[in-house]
CSV table of C-alpha atoms in Angstrom, one decimal:
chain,number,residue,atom,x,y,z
S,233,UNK,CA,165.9,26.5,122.9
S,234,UNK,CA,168.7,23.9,122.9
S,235,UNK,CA,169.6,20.1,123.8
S,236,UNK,CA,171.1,20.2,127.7
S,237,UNK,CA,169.3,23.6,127.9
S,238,UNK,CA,167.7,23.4,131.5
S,239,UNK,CA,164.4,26.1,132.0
S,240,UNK,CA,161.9,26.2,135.1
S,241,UNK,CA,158.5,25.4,133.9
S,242,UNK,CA,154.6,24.8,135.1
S,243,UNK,CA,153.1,21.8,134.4
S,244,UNK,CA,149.6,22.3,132.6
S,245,UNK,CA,147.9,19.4,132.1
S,246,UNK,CA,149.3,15.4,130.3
S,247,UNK,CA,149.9,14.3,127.1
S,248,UNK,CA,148.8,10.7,125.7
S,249,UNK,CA,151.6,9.3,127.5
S,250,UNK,CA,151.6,10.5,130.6
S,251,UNK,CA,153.9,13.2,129.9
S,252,UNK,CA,153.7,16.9,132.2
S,253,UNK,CA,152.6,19.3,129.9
S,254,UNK,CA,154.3,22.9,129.3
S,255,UNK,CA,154.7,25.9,127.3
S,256,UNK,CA,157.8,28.6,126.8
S,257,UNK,CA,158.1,30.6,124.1
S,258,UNK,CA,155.2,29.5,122.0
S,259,UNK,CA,156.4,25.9,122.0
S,260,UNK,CA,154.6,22.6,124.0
S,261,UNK,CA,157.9,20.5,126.1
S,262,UNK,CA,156.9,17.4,127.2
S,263,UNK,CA,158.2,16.7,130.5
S,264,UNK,CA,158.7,12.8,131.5
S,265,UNK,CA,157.6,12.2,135.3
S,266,UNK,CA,156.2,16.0,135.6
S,267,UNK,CA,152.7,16.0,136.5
S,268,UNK,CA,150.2,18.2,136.6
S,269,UNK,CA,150.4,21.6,138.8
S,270,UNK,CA,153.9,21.1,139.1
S,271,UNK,CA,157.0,23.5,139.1
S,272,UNK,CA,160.1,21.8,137.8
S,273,UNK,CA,163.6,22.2,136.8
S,274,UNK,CA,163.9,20.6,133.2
S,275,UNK,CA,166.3,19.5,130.8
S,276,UNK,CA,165.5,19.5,127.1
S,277,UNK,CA,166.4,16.6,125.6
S,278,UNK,CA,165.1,16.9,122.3
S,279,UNK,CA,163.8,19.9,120.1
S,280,UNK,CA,161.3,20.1,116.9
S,281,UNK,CA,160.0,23.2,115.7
S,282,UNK,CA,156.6,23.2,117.4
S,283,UNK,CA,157.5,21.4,120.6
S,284,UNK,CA,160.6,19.6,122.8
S,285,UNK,CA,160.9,16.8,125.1
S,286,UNK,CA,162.5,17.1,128.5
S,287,UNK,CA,163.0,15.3,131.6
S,288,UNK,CA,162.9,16.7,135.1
S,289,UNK,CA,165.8,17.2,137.2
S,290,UNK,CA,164.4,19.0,140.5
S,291,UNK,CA,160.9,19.3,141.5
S,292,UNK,CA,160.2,22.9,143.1
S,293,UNK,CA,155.8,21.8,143.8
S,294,UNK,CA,155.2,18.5,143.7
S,295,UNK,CA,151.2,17.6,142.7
S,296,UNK,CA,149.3,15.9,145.4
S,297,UNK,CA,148.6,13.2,143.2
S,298,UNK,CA,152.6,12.4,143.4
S,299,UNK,CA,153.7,9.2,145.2
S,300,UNK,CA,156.8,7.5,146.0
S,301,UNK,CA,157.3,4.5,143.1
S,302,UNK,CA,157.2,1.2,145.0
S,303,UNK,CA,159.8,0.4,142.7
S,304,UNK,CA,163.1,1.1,142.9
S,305,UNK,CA,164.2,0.6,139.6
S,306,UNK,CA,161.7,3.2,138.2
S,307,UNK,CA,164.2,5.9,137.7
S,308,UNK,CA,165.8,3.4,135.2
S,309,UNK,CA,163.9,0.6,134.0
S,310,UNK,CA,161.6,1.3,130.8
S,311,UNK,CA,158.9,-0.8,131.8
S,312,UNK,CA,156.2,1.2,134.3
S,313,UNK,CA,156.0,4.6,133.0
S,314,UNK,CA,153.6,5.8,135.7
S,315,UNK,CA,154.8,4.8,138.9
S,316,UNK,CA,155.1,8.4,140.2
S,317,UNK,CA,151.3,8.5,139.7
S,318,UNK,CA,148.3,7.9,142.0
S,319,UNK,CA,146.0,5.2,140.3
S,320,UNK,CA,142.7,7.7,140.4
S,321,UNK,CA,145.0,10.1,138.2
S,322,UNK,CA,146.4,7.4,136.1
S,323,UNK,CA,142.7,6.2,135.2
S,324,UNK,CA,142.3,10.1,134.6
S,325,UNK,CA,145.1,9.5,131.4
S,326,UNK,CA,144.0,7.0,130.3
S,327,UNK,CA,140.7,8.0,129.8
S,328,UNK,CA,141.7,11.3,128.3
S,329,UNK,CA,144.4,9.3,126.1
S,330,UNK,CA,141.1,7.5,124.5
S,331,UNK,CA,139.2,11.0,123.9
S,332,UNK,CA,142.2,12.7,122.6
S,333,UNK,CA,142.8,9.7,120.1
S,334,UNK,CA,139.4,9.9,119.2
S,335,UNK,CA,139.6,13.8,118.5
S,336,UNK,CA,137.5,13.9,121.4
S,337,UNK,CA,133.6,13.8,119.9
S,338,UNK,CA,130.7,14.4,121.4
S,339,UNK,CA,128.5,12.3,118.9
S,340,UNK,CA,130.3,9.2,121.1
S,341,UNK,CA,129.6,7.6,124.5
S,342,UNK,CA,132.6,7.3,126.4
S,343,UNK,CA,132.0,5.4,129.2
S,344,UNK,CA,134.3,5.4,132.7
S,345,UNK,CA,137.7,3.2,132.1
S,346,UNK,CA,137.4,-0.4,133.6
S,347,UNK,CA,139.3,-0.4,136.5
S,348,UNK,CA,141.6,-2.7,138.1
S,349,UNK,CA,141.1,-4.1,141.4
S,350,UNK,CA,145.2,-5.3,141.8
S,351,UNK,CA,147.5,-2.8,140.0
S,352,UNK,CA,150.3,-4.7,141.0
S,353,UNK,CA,151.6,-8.0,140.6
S,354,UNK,CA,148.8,-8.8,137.5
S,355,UNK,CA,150.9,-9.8,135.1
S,356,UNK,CA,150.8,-13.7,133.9
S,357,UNK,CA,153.7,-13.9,131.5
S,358,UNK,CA,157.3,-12.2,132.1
S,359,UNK,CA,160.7,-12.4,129.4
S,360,UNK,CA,163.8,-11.3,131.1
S,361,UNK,CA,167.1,-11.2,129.5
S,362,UNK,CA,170.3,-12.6,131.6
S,363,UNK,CA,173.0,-11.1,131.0
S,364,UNK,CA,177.2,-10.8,132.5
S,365,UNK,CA,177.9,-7.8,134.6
S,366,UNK,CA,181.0,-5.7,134.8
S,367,UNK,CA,182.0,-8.0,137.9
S,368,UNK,CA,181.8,-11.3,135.8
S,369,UNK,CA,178.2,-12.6,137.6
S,370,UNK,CA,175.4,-13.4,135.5
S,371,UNK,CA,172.7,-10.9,136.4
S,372,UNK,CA,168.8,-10.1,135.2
S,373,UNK,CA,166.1,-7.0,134.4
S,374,UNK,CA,165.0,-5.1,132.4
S,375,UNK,CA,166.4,-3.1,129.9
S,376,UNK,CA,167.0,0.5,130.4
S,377,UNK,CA,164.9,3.8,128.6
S,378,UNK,CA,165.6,3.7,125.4
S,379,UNK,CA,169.0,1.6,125.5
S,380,UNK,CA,169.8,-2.3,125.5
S,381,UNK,CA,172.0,-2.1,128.5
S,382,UNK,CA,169.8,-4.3,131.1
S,383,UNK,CA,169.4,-2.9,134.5
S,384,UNK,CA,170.0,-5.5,137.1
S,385,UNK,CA,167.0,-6.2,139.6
S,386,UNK,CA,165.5,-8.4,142.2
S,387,UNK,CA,162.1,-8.2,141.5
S,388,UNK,CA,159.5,-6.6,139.2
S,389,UNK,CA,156.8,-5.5,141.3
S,390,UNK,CA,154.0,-6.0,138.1
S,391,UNK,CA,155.0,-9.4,138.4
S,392,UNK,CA,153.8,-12.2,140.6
S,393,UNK,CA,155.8,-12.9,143.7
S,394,UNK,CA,156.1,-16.7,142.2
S,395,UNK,CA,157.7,-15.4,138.9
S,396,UNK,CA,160.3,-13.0,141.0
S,397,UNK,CA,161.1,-16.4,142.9
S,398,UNK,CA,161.7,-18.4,139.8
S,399,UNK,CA,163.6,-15.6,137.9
S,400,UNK,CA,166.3,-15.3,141.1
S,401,UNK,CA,166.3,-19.0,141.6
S,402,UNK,CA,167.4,-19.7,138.0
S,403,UNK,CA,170.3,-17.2,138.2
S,404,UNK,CA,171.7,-18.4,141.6
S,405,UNK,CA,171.9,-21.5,139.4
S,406,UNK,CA,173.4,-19.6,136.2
S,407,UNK,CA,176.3,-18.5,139.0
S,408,UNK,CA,176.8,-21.4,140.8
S,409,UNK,CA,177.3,-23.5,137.6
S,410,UNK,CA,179.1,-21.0,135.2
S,411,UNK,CA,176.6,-21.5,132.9
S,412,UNK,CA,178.2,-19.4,129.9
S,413,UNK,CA,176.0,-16.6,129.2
S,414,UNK,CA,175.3,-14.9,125.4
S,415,UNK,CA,176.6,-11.8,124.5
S,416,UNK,CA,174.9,-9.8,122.6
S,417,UNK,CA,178.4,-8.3,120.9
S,418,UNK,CA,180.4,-10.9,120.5
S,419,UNK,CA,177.1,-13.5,119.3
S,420,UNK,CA,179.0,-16.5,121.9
S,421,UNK,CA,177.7,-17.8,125.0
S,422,UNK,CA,174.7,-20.4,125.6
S,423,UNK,CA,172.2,-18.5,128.3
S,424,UNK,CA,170.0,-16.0,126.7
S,425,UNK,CA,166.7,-15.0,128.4
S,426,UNK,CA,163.7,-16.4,130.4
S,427,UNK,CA,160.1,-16.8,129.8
S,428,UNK,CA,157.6,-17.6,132.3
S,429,UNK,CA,153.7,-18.0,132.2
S,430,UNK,CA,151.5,-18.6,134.6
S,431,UNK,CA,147.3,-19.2,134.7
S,432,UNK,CA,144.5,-18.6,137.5
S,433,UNK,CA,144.5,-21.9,138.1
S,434,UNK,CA,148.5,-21.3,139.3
S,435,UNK,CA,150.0,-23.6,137.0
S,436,UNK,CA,153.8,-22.5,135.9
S,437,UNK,CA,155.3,-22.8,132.3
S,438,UNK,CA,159.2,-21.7,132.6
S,439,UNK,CA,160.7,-21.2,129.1
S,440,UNK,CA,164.5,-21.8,129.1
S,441,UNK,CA,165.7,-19.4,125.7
S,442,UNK,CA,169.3,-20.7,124.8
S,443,UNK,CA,171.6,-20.7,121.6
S,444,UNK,CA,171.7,-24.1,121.3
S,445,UNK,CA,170.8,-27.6,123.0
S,446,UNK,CA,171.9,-28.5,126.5
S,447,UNK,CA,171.4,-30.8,129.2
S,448,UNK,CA,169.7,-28.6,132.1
S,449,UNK,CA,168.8,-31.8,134.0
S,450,UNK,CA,169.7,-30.8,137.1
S,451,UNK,CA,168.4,-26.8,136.9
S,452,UNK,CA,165.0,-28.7,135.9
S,453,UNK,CA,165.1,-30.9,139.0
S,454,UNK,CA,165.9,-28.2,141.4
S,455,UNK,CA,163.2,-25.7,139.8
S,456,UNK,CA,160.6,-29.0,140.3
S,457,UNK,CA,161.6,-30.2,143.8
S,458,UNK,CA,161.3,-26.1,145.0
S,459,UNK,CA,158.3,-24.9,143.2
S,460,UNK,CA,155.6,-27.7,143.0
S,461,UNK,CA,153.5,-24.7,140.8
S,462,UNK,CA,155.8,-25.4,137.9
S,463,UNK,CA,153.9,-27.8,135.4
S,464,UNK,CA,156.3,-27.3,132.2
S,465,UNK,CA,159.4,-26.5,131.3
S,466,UNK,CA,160.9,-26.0,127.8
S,467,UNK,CA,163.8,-24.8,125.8
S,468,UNK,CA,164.0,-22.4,123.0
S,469,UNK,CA,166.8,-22.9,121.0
S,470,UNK,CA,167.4,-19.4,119.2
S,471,UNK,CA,170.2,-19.7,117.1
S,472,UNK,CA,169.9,-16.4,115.0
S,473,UNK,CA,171.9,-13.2,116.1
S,474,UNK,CA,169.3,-10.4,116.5
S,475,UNK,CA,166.7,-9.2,119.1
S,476,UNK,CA,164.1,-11.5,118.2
S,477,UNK,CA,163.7,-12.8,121.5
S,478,UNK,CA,161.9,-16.5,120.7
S,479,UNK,CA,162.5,-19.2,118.3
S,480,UNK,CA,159.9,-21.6,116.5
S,481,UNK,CA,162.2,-24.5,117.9
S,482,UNK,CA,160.6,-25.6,121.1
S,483,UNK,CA,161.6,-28.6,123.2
S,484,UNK,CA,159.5,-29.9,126.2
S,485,UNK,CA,162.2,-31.0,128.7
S,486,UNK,CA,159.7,-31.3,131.7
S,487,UNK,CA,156.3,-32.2,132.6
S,488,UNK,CA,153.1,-31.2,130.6
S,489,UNK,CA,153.6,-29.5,127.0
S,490,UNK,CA,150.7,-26.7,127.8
S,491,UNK,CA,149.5,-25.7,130.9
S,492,UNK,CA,145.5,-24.7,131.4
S,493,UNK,CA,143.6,-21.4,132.2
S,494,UNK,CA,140.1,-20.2,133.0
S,495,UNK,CA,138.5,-17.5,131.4
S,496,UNK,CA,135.2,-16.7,132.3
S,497,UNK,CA,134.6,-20.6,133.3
S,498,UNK,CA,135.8,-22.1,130.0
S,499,UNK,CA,139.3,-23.8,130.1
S,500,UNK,CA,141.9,-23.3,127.8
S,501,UNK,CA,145.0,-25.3,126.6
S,502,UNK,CA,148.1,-22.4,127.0
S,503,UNK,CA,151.1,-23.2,124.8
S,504,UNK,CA,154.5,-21.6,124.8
S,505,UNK,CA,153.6,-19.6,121.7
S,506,UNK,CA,149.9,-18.8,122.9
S,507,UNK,CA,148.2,-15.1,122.8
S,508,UNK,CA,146.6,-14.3,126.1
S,509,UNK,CA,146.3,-11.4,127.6
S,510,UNK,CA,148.6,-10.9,130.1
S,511,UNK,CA,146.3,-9.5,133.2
S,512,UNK,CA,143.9,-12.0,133.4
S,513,UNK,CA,141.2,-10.5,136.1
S,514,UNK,CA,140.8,-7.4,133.6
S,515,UNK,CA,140.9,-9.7,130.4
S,516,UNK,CA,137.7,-11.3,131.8
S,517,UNK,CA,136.0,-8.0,132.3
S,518,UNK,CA,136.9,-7.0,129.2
S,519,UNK,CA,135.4,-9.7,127.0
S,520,UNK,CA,132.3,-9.0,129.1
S,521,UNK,CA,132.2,-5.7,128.0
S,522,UNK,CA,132.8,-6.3,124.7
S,523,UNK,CA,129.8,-9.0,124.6
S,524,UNK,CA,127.5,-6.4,126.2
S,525,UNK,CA,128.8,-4.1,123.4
S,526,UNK,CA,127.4,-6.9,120.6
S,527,UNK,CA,124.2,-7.2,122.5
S,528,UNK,CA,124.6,-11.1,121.8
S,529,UNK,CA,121.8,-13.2,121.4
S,530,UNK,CA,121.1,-16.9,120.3
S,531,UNK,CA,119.8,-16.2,116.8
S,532,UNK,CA,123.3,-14.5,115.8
S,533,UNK,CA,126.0,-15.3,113.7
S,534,UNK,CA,129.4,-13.6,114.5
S,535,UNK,CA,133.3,-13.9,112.9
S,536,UNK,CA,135.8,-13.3,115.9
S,537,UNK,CA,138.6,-12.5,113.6
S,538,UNK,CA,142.2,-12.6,114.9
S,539,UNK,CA,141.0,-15.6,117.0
S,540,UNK,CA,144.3,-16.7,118.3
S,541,UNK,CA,143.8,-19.5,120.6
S,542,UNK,CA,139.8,-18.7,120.4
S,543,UNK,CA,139.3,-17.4,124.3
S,544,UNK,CA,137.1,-14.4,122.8
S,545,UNK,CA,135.3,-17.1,120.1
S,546,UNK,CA,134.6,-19.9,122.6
S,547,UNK,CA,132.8,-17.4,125.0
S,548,UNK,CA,131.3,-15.8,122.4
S,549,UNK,CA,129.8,-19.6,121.4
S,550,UNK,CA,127.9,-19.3,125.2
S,551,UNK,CA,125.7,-16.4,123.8
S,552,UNK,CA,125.1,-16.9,120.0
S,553,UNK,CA,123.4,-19.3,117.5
S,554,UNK,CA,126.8,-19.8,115.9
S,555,UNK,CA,130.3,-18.4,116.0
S,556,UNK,CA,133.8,-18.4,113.2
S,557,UNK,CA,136.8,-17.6,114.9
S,558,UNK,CA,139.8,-17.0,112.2
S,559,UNK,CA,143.2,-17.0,112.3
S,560,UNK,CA,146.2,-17.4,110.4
S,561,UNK,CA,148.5,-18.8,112.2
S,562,UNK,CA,147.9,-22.8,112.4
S,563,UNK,CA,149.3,-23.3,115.3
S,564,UNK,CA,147.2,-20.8,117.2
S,565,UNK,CA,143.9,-22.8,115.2
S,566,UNK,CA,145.1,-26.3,116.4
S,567,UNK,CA,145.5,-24.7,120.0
S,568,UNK,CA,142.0,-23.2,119.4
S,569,UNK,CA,140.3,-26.4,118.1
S,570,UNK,CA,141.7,-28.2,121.1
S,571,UNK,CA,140.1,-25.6,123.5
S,572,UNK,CA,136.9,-26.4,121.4
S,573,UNK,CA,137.2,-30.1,122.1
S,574,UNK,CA,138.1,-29.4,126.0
S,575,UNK,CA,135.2,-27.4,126.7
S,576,UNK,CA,132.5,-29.4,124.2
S,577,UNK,CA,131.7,-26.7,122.5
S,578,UNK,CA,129.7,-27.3,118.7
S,579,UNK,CA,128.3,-24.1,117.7
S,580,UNK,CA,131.8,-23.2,116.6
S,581,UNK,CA,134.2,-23.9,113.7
S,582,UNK,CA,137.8,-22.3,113.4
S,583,UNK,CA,138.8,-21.3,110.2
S,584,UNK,CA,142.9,-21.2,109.5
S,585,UNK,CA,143.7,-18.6,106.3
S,586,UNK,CA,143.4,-14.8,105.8
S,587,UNK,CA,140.7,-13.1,107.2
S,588,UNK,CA,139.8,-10.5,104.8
S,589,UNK,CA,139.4,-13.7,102.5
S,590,UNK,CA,137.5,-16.1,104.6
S,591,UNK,CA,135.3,-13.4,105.6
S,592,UNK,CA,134.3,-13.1,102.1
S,593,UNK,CA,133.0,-16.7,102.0
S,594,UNK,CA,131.4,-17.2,105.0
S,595,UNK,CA,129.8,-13.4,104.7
S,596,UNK,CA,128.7,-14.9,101.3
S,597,UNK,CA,127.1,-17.8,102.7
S,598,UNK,CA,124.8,-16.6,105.3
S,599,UNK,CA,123.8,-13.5,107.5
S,600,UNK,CA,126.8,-12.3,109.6
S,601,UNK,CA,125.5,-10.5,112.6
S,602,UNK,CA,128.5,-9.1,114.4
S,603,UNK,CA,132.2,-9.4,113.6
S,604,UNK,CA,134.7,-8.9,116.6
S,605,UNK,CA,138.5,-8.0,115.5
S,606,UNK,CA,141.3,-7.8,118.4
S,607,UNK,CA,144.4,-6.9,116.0
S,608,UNK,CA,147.8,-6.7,116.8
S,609,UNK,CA,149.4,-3.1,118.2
S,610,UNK,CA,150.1,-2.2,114.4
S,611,UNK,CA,145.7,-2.1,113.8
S,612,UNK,CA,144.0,-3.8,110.8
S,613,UNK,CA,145.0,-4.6,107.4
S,614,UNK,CA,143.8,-2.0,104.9
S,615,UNK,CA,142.4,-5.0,102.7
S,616,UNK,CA,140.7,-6.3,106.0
S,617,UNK,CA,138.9,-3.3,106.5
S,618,UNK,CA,137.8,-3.0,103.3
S,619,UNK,CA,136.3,-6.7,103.1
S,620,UNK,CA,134.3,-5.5,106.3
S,621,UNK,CA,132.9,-2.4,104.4
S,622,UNK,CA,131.9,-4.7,101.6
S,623,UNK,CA,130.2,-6.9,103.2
S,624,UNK,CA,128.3,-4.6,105.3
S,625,UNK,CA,128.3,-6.6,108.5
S,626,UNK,CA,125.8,-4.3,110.9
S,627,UNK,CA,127.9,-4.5,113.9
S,628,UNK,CA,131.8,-4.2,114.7
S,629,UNK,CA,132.9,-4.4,117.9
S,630,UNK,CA,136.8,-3.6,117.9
S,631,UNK,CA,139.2,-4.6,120.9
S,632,UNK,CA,142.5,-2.6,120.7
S,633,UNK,CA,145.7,-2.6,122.6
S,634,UNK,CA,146.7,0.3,120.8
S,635,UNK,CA,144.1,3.6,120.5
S,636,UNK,CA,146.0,5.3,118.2
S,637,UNK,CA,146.0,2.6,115.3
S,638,UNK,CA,142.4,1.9,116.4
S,639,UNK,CA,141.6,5.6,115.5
S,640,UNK,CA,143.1,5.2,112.7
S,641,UNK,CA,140.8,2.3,111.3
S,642,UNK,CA,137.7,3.7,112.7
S,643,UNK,CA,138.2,7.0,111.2
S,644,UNK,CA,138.2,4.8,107.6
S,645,UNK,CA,135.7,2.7,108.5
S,646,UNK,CA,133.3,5.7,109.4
S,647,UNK,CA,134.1,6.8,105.9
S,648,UNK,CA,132.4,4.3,104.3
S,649,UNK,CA,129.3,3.7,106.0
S,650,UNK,CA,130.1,3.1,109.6
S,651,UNK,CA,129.5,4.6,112.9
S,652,UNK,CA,131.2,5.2,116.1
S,653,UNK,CA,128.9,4.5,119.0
S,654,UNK,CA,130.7,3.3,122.2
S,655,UNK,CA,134.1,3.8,123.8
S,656,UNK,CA,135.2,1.7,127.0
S,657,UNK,CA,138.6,1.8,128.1
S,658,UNK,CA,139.7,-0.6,130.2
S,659,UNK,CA,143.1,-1.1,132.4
S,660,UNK,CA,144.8,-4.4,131.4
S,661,UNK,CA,148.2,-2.3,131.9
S,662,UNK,CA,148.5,-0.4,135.5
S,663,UNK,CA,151.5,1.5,136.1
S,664,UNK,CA,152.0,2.0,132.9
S,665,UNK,CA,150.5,4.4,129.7
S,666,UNK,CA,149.2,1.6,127.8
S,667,UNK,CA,145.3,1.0,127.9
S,668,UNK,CA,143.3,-1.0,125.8
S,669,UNK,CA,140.0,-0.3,124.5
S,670,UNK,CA,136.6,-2.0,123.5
S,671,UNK,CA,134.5,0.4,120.8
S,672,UNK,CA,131.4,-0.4,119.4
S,673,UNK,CA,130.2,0.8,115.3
S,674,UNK,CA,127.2,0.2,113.9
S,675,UNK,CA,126.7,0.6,109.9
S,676,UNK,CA,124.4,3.4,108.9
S,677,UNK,CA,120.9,2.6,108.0
């Protein structure tokens, strides 16, 4: 079997991805966009000695699952993997994607995956890259599969209808003006990408990401005067030449410097540099589930570690005696003790430092009931974990955008004196592969 080799092949099942499974000559090929029960045409695009990865170039038997993408960038664009999918399938993955991860035990519960009720246009925040096309006009998108050449497009269908508006409006501007426009090769130009946020309460944050400092008077006045939704706008002067999209130098050119959500009837204070979760309808139900998970009551104590701006924490604060949220980032604590202040909350205090080492102290100073973690897509800290298995906290309940890193820290956590109870997926991510996950452990005896 060889690279640009092109074979006819049935689909058997999907991998963790999303991938069409097949087999030839004792080896698995992962076919991207194949599904299952299909006959295809595929070309290999990459070999190991076990298995291959291929893409399809003709479908023979499409599935009855298949559907037409709503997108039309979809053959391009390497956002929304599963476009080609129906959403009863997709839930199907995902699910599957949890067991597989979780070598697929029967000791565990796995409950049904949370599904969503909108599985397009969910998304509240949105960073698009402008860039000059071979014609000389400023265009915007997405970046192609596995490349950082930006496919040009008109709207992102994930995204709310507001946020396609905004993103078209600001580049009619870009042309009009001849606003220069940074290139990535040569490290010149001034225009680099846009950020925009948004809440349920439909208040607008626009982030304006440029090389340097610049008068955009009149782009802010026309964005203002034609969307009345917008209630901030800054500028993020990036300097540095690499792919790091935002800055730590913010500058508040118009209108309020944070903008305010709802989550589960507590308001919070949304800054540029803010963690939320970026489907807000299924981010509710997923706290919710998570709380259930804890079996919360008022005579508990809990650590909400990795607290970011304290949405989990404050909620939390509803259901328990009293609740730590750490973090440490400052900024991210002063954002959280401001939503503490805004919602006059008391049974709460956030703690700014290293969790492994604040948990430690407070663990030390009184009964710890539950601890909640909701780490970044790399998992936990080895030193983190290990603090939790010293100080024997009962209950975990472990929020993870990524299952395989989750398994990963479970699988050492049940080493020393843990146990994996409770799985729920839930779909913060529709249309594409990604899922995240709520899993409840309980420490042995």
């Amino acid at each position: 079997m060889e690279i640009n080799e092109t074979y006819k092949l049935t689909i058997n099942g999907y991998d963790m991805n999303g991938y069409g499974v097949a087999k030839l000559d004792n080896r698995v090929i992962f076919v991207e966009k194949a599904m299952d029960g299909e006959v295809v045409i595929a070309k290999i695009t990459n070999v190991h000695k076990k298995y291959a990865f291929a893409v399809m170039i003709k479908l023979l038997s499409p599935s009855k699952n298949r559907i037409e993408p709503l997108c039309p960038y979809s053959q391009l664009c390497g956002g929304c993997d599963l476009l080609h999918i129906d959403y009863e399938t997709e839930k199907k993955i995902k699910e599957n994607k949890v067991k597989q991860a979780l070598k697929r035990r029967e000791d565990i519960i796995y409950n049904p995956i949370i599904s969503s009720n909108k599985i397009y246009g969910y998304r509240n925040k949105i960073m698009i890259p402008y860039v000059k096309d071979e014609e000389d006009d400023v265009v915007y998108g997405f970046y192609e599969k596995k490349s950082h050449k930006v496919i040009p497009m008109d709207k992102c269908i994930i995204s709310s209808d507001l946020d396609n508006k905004i993103l078209y409006f600001i580049n009619r501007y870009l042309n009009i003006f001849h606003i220069s426009i940074y290139n990535e090769v040569t490290h010149k130009g001034l225009f680099r990408e846009v950020m925009i946020r948004h809440t349920a309460l439909n208040e607008y944050m626009v982030v304006l990401i440029v090389t340097d400092n610049h008068d955009f008077n009149d782009l802010v006045q026309y964005l203002i005067d034609e969307f009345k939704e917008i209630k901030s706008i800054y500028l993020n002067i990036n300097k540095e030449n690499n792919n790091v999209i935002l800055s730590n130098e913010f500058k508040l050119i118009y209108g309020k410097a944070t903008i305010t959500e709802n989550i589960l009837g507590l308001k919070f204070s949304v800054s540029p540099q803010s963690f939320m979760q970026v489907n807000h309808d299924q981010c509710e139900k997923l706290y919710e589930e998570a709380f259930r998970m804890a079996n919360l009551n008022k005579n508990m104590n809990v650590i909400d570690a990795y607290c970011g701006m304290g949405s989990i924490t404050l909620n939390i604060a509803k259901h328990v005696n009293y609740v730590y949220g750490i973090e440490v980032v400052p900024e991210a604590i002063d954002n959280a003790n401001k939503n503490k202040e805004i919602n006059g909350i008391s049974n709460v205090s956030f703690i700014c430092g290293k969790c492994e080492d604040e948990i430690v102290k407070l663990a030390n100073k009184e009964n710890i009931d539950v601890v909640f973690f909701d780490p970044p897509r790399k998992g936990c800290d080895i030193k983190f974990l290990n603090t939790i298995i010293s100080m024997k906290i009962k209950k975990i309940v472990y929020i993870s955008c990524n299952i395989a890193t989750a398994a990963r820290d479970i699988e050492i956590l049940e080493k020393n004196g843990y146990e994996l109870k409770e799985v729920t997926p839930t779909d913060l991510f529709s249309k594409t592969s990604h899922v995240e996950c709520v899993c409840s452990l309980s420490l042995r005896n």
